[in-house]
PDB file of C-alpha atoms in Angstrom:
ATOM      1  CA  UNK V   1      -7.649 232.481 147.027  1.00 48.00           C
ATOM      2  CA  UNK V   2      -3.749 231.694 146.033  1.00 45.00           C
ATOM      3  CA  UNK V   3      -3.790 234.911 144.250  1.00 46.00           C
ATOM      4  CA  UNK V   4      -4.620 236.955 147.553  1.00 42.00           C
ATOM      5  CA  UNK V   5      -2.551 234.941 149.365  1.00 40.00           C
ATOM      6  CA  UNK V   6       0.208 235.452 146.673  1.00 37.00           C
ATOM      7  CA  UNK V   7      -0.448 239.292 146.847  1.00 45.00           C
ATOM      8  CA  UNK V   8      -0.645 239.346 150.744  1.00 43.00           C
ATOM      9  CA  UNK V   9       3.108 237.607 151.006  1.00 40.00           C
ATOM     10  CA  UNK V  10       4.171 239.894 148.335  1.00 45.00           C
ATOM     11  CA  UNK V  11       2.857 243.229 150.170  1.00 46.00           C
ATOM     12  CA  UNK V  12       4.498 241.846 153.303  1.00 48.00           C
ATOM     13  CA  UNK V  13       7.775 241.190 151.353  1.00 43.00           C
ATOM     14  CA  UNK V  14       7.567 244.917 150.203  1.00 44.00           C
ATOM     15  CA  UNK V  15       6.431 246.542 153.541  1.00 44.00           C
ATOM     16  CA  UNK V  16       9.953 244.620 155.519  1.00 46.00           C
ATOM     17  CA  UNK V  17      12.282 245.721 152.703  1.00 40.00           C
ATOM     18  CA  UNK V  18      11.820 248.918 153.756  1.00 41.00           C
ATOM     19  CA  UNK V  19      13.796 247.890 156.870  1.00 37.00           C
ATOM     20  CA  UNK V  20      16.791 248.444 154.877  1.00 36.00           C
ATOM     21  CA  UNK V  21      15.813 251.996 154.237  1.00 40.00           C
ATOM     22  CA  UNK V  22      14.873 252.597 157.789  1.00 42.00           C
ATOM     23  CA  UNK V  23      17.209 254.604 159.666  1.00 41.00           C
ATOM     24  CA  UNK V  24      17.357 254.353 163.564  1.00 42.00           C
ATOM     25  CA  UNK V  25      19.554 256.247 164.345  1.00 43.00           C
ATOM     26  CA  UNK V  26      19.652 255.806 168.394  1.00 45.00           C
ATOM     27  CA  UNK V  27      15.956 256.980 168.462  1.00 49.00           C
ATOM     28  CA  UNK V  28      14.741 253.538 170.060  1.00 54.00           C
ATOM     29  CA  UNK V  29      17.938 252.865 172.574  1.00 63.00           C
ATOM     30  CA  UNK V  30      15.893 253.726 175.318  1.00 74.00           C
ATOM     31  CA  UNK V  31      12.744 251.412 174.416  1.00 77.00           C
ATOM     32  CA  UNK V  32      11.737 248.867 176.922  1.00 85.00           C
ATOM     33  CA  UNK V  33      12.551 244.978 175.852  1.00 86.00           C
ATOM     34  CA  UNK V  34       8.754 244.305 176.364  1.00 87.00           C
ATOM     35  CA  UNK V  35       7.854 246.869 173.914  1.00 84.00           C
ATOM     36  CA  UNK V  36      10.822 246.017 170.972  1.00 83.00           C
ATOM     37  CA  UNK V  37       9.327 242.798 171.365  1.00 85.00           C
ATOM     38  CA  UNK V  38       5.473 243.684 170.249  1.00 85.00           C
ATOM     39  CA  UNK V  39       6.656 245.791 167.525  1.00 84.00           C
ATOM     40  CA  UNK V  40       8.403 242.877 166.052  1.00 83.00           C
ATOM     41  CA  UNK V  41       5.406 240.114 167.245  1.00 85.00           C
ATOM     42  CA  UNK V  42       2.484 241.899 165.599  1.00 87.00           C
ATOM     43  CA  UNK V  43       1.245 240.578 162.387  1.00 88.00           C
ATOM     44  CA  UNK V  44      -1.684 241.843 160.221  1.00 86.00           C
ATOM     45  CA  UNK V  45      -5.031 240.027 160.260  1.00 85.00           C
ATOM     46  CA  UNK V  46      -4.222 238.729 156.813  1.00 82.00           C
ATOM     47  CA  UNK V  47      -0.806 236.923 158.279  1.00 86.00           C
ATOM     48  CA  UNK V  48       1.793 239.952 156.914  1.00 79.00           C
ATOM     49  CA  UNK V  49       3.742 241.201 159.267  1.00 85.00           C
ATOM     50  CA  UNK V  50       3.927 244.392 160.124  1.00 84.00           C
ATOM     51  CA  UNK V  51       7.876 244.448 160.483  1.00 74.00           C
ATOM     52  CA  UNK V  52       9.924 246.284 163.154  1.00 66.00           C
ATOM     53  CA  UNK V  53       9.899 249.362 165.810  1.00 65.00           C
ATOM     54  CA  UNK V  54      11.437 251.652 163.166  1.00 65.00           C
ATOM     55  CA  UNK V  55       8.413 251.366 160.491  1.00 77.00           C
ATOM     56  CA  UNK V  56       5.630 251.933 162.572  1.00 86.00           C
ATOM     57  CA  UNK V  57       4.430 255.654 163.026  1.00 89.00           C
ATOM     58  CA  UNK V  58       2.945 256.692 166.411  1.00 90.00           C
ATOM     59  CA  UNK V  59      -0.249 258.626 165.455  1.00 94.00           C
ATOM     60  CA  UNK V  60      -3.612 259.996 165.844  1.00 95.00           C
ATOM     61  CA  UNK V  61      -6.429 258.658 164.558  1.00 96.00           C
ATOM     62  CA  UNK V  62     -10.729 259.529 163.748  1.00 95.00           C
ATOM     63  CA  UNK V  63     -13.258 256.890 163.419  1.00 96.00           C
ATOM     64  CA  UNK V  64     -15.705 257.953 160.755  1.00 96.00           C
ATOM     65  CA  UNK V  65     -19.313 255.806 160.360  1.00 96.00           C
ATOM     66  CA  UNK V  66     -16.931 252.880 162.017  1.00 94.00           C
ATOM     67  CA  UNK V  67     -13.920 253.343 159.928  1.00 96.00           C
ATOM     68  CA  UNK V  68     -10.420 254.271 161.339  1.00 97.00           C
ATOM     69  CA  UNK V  69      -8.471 257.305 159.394  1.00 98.00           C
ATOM     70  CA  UNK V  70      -4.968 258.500 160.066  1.00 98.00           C
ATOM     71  CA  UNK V  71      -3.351 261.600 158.899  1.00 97.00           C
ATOM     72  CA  UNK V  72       0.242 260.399 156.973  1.00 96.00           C
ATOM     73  CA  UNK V  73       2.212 262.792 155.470  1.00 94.00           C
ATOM     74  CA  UNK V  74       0.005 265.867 155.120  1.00 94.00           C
ATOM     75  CA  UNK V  75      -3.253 264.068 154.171  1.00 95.00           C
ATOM     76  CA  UNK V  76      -6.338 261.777 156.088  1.00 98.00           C
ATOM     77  CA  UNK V  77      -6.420 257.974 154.723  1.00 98.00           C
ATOM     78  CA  UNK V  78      -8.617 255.335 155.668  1.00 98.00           C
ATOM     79  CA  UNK V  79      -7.195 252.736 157.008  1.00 97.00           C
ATOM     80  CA  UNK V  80      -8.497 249.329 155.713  1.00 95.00           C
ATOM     81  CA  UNK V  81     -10.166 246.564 157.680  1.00 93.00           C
ATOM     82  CA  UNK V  82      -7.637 243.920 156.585  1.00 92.00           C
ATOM     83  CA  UNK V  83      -4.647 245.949 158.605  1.00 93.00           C
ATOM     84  CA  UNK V  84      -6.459 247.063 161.606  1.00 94.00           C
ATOM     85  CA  UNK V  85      -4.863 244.341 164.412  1.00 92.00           C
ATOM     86  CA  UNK V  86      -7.333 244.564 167.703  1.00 87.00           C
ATOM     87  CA  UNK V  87      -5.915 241.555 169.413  1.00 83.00           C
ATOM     88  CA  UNK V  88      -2.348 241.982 170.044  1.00 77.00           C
ATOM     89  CA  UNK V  89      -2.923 244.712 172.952  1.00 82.00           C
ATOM     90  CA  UNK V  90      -1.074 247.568 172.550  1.00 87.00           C
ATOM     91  CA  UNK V  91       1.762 248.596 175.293  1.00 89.00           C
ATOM     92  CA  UNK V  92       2.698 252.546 174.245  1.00 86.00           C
ATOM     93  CA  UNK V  93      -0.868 253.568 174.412  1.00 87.00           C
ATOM     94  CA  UNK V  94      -0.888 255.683 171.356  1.00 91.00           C
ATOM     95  CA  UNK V  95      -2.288 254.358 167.983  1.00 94.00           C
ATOM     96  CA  UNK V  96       0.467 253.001 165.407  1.00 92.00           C
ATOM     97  CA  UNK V  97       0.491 252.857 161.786  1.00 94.00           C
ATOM     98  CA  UNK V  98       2.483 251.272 159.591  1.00 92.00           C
ATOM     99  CA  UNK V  99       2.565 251.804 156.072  1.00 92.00           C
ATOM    100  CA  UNK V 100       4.999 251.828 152.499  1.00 89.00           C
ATOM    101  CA  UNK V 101       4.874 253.800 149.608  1.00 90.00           C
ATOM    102  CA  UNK V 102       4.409 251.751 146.268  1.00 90.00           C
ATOM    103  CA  UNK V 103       3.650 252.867 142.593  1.00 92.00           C
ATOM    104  CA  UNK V 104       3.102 256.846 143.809  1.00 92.00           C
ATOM    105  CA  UNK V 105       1.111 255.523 146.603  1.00 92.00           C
ATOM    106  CA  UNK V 106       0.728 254.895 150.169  1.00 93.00           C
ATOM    107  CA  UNK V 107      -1.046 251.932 151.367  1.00 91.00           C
ATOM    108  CA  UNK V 108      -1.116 250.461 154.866  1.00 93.00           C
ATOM    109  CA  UNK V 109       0.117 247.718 156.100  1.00 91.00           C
ATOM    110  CA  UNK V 110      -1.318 247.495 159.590  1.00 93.00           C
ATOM    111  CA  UNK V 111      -2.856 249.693 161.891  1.00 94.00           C
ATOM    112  CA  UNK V 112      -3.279 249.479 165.689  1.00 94.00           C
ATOM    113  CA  UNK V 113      -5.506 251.760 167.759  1.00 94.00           C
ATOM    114  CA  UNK V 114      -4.806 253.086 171.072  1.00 90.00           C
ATOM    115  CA  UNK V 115      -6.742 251.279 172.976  1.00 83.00           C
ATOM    116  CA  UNK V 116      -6.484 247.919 171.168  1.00 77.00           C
ATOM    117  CA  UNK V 117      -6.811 244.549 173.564  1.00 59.00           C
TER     118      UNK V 117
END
């Protein structure tokens, strides 16, 4: 159990130091307080949060036999049950993704669907 919580801390550590390599460059002046505030509030099932405005993806999404996939960067991934957040509502409407690259891959952080309560 310390291992995964070890891991989860570590994945979050990884998935907000992208913030330094985020670039917002005046794309989010116009965002409503309300909705600058969620993107920083939500946090992952698993206690990770899911980090700021500027790393999460607006997106579409497929549910497949009950599982969620997104299309990031050119290909369809599944998005796992320990990111998908149903309880924070969700105030843009659209589905959001947020996700790093590590060792070659991509793995998600946390996902939020459309219509999410």
């Amino acid at each position: 159990m310390r291992a995964m919580i070890l891991a989860a801390l570590a994945l979050g550590s990884l998935a907000c130091a992208r913030i330094a390599l985020a670039v917002d460059n005046g794309q989010f002046d116009n965002v409503p307080p309300d909705v600058r505030a969620w993107f920083k509030s939500v946090i992952a099932p698993n206690g990770v949060p899911c980090c700021d405005i500027s790393d999460g993806h607006r997106t579409t999404y497929d549910v497949r036999d009950g599982i969620y996939w997104v299309p990031i960067e050119g290909r369809w991934m599944a998005v796992p049950e320990r990111a998908i957040i149903r309880d924070r509502g969700n105030p843009i409407g659209e589905a959001v993704v947020w996700y790093v690259h590590h060792r070659g891959d991509i793995v998600i952080s946390c996902f939020v669907p459309a219509d999410a309560v």
